[in-house]
Amino acid sequence: IIKKAEETQKIRIWVAACATGEEAYSMAILLRELMTPTQRSQIEVKIFATDVDPIALKRASQGVFLADAMKNLSAQQVKQFFIPKEATFEVVRTIREMVIFANHNIIKDAAFTKIDLVSCRNMLIYMQPALQQQVLHNIHFSLKQAGFLFLGKSENIGPLENEFEIIQRKWNVYQKCGNSRLPTLSYLSAYRGANALVKRASALPSSQPRFDP
């Protein structure tokens, strides 16, 4: 992605169902570490992080996390990308400016286009097959040709296996094949199911999120 961006001078990433922002910020940290100083100055990076939960998005945009969320980071990463403040750590400005948080229902529409990488991890497992296909169709539409899709370990692309090539089976990384537009699915039933999904998700026990770049 970074190598191709040397020509386009843009990297566009979409983190769907971002919750309180750990994965979105992890993406920003990873890119920052992998890019050379020249690439950082020439390539515009935009990480769109979306969720249906306004409370989670508010927390995410603040970029403040408890010490437990730092457990998967090295001491150098914590020192370079966070500002310690009493019992919390605040994401540094250079990382925060790479991420744009927004309220969005991925079941309703794609929201973005020409995306290099969509990360949609551990959301599909809570959906019925019809909802999963609606989401995957929207992701397929948003991805640019040869764009990448990152799913959770227990998830798969189901009937869209001909539209994606498996790149990394262990981590469930796929690449979009071709640039054909898929048939439009019926949205109404999926949207009704989405409301039920949001209610179920709010009732699930919350686990302490952590960074994992």
Coordinates of C-alpha atoms in Angstrom, one line a residue:
I1 CA 0.0 0.0 0.0
I2 CA 2.8 2.4 0.9
K3 CA 4.8 1.6 -2.2
K4 CA 1.8 2.2 -4.5
A5 CA 1.0 5.4 -2.6
E6 CA 4.3 6.9 -3.8
E7 CA 2.6 7.3 -7.2
T8 CA -0.9 8.4 -6.0
Q9 CA 0.4 10.3 -2.9
K10 CA -2.6 9.1 -1.0
I11 CA -3.5 6.3 1.4
R12 CA -7.1 5.9 2.4
I13 CA -8.0 3.4 5.1
W14 CA -11.5 2.6 6.5
V15 CA -11.8 1.1 10.0
A16 CA -15.5 0.0 10.3
A17 CA -17.1 -0.5 13.7
C18 CA -14.1 1.3 15.3
A19 CA -15.6 1.4 18.8
T20 CA -13.4 3.5 21.0
G21 CA -10.7 3.9 18.4
E22 CA -7.9 1.5 19.4
E23 CA -7.6 -0.2 16.0
A24 CA -7.8 3.1 14.1
Y25 CA -5.0 4.6 16.1
S26 CA -3.0 1.3 15.8
M27 CA -3.3 1.6 12.0
A28 CA -1.9 5.2 12.2
I29 CA 1.0 4.1 14.4
L30 CA 1.8 1.2 12.1
L31 CA 1.9 3.4 9.0
R32 CA 3.9 6.1 10.8
E33 CA 6.5 3.4 11.7
L34 CA 6.7 1.9 8.3
M35 CA 6.9 5.1 6.3
T36 CA 10.2 6.9 5.7
P37 CA 10.5 10.6 6.5
T38 CA 10.2 11.4 2.8
Q39 CA 7.1 9.3 2.4
R40 CA 5.5 11.0 5.4
S41 CA 6.0 14.4 3.8
Q42 CA 4.7 13.4 0.4
I43 CA 1.9 10.9 1.1
E44 CA -1.4 12.1 2.6
V45 CA -2.8 9.5 5.0
K46 CA -6.5 9.5 5.9
I47 CA -7.9 6.8 8.2
F48 CA -11.7 6.9 8.4
A49 CA -13.0 5.3 11.6
T50 CA -16.7 4.8 11.8
D51 CA -19.3 3.4 14.3
V52 CA -23.0 3.6 15.1
D53 CA -22.4 4.3 18.7
P54 CA -22.0 8.1 19.4
I55 CA -20.7 7.6 22.9
A56 CA -17.9 5.3 21.7
L57 CA -17.0 7.8 19.0
K58 CA -16.8 10.6 21.5
R59 CA -14.3 8.6 23.6
A60 CA -12.4 7.6 20.4
S61 CA -12.0 11.2 19.3
Q62 CA -10.6 12.2 22.7
G63 CA -7.7 9.7 22.2
V64 CA -7.3 9.1 25.9
F65 CA -6.8 5.6 27.2
L66 CA -6.1 3.7 30.5
A67 CA -2.7 2.1 31.1
D68 CA -4.1 -1.4 30.5
A69 CA -4.7 -0.6 26.8
M70 CA -0.9 -0.1 26.4
K71 CA 0.0 -3.7 27.2
N72 CA 0.5 -4.8 23.6
L73 CA 2.7 -1.9 22.8
S74 CA 6.5 -1.6 23.3
A75 CA 7.9 0.9 25.7
Q76 CA 9.3 2.8 22.7
Q77 CA 5.9 3.0 21.0
V78 CA 4.3 4.3 24.2
K79 CA 7.0 6.9 24.6
Q80 CA 6.8 8.0 21.0
F81 CA 3.1 8.0 20.4
F82 CA 1.5 8.8 23.8
I83 CA 1.6 11.5 26.4
P84 CA 1.3 10.2 30.0
K85 CA -1.3 12.1 32.0
E86 CA -1.7 10.8 35.6
A87 CA -3.5 7.4 35.2
T88 CA -4.1 7.8 31.4
F89 CA -2.2 8.1 28.1
E90 CA -3.2 10.6 25.4
V91 CA -2.5 9.9 21.7
V92 CA 0.0 12.4 20.3
R93 CA -1.2 15.0 17.8
T94 CA 0.6 13.6 14.8
I95 CA -1.3 10.3 15.1
R96 CA -4.6 11.9 16.0
E97 CA -4.5 14.0 12.9
M98 CA -4.3 10.9 10.7
V99 CA -7.7 9.6 11.9
I100 CA -11.2 11.0 11.1
F101 CA -14.0 9.7 13.3
A102 CA -17.6 9.7 12.0
N103 CA -21.0 8.2 12.8
H104 CA -22.0 5.7 10.1
N105 CA -24.1 2.6 9.6
I106 CA -22.1 0.3 7.4
I107 CA -25.2 -1.8 6.6
K108 CA -26.9 1.2 5.1
D109 CA -24.2 2.3 2.6
A110 CA -20.5 2.3 1.8
A111 CA -19.8 5.9 2.8
F112 CA -16.4 6.0 1.2
T113 CA -14.8 5.1 -2.2
K114 CA -11.3 4.4 -3.5
I115 CA -10.2 2.8 -0.2
D116 CA -6.9 1.0 -0.1
L117 CA -7.7 -1.0 3.0
V118 CA -10.9 -1.8 4.9
S119 CA -10.5 -3.2 8.4
C120 CA -13.8 -4.8 9.6
R121 CA -12.8 -7.2 12.3
N122 CA -15.1 -9.1 14.6
M123 CA -18.4 -7.5 13.6
L124 CA -19.7 -9.9 11.0
I125 CA -19.8 -12.7 13.5
Y126 CA -22.7 -11.0 15.3
M127 CA -24.7 -10.8 12.1
Q128 CA -27.1 -13.1 10.2
P129 CA -25.9 -14.1 6.7
A130 CA -28.2 -11.5 5.0
L131 CA -26.6 -8.7 7.0
Q132 CA -23.1 -10.1 6.4
Q133 CA -23.6 -10.0 2.7
Q134 CA -25.0 -6.4 2.8
V135 CA -21.9 -5.3 4.7
L136 CA -19.5 -7.2 2.4
H137 CA -21.2 -5.7 -0.7
N138 CA -20.7 -2.2 0.7
I139 CA -17.1 -2.9 1.5
H140 CA -16.5 -4.3 -2.0
F141 CA -18.0 -1.1 -3.4
S142 CA -15.8 1.1 -1.3
L143 CA -12.5 -0.7 -2.1
K144 CA -10.4 0.5 -5.0
Q145 CA -9.2 -2.1 -7.5
A146 CA -6.7 -4.5 -5.8
G147 CA -7.7 -2.9 -2.4
F148 CA -7.4 -5.0 0.8
L149 CA -9.9 -6.3 3.3
F150 CA -8.9 -7.3 6.8
L151 CA -11.5 -9.5 8.7
G152 CA -11.5 -11.1 12.1
K153 CA -10.1 -14.6 12.6
S154 CA -13.5 -16.3 12.8
E155 CA -15.0 -14.4 9.8
N156 CA -15.0 -15.1 6.0
I157 CA -16.3 -13.5 2.8
G158 CA -18.9 -16.3 2.1
P159 CA -20.5 -16.2 -1.3
L160 CA -18.1 -13.4 -2.4
E161 CA -15.1 -15.7 -2.6
N162 CA -14.8 -15.1 -6.3
E163 CA -14.5 -11.4 -5.8
F164 CA -11.5 -11.6 -3.4
E165 CA -8.2 -13.4 -3.3
I166 CA -6.9 -14.7 0.0
I167 CA -3.5 -13.0 0.7
Q168 CA -2.8 -14.0 4.3
R169 CA -5.0 -16.8 5.6
K170 CA -3.7 -16.7 9.2
W171 CA -4.8 -13.1 9.6
N172 CA -7.7 -13.2 7.2
V173 CA -6.4 -10.6 4.7
Y174 CA -8.1 -10.5 1.3
Q175 CA -7.5 -8.5 -1.9
K176 CA -10.2 -7.4 -4.2
C177 CA -10.2 -9.0 -7.6
G178 CA -11.0 -6.8 -10.6
N179 CA -13.2 -3.8 -10.4
S180 CA -16.7 -5.1 -11.3
R181 CA -19.7 -3.7 -9.5
L182 CA -21.8 -6.2 -7.6
P183 CA -25.6 -6.4 -8.0
T184 CA -27.5 -4.2 -5.5
L185 CA -29.0 -6.1 -2.5
S186 CA -32.3 -5.4 -0.9
Y187 CA -31.5 -2.9 1.9
L188 CA -34.8 -2.7 3.8
S189 CA -34.6 -6.1 5.5
A190 CA -31.0 -5.6 6.3
Y191 CA -31.6 -2.2 7.9
R192 CA -34.3 -3.6 10.1
G193 CA -31.9 -6.3 11.2
A194 CA -29.3 -3.6 11.9
N195 CA -31.5 -2.0 14.5
A196 CA -31.7 -5.3 16.3
L197 CA -28.0 -5.8 16.0
V198 CA -27.3 -2.4 17.6
K199 CA -29.5 -3.3 20.6
R200 CA -27.9 -6.7 21.0
A201 CA -24.4 -5.2 20.8
S202 CA -25.2 -2.7 23.5
A203 CA -26.2 -5.6 25.8
L204 CA -22.9 -7.5 25.3
P205 CA -20.4 -7.5 28.1
S206 CA -17.6 -5.0 27.4
S207 CA -14.0 -6.1 27.4
Q208 CA -11.0 -3.8 28.0
P209 CA -9.8 -2.7 24.5
R210 CA -6.1 -2.7 23.8
F211 CA -3.9 -1.4 21.1
D212 CA -2.5 -4.0 18.8
P213 CA -0.3 -2.6 16.0

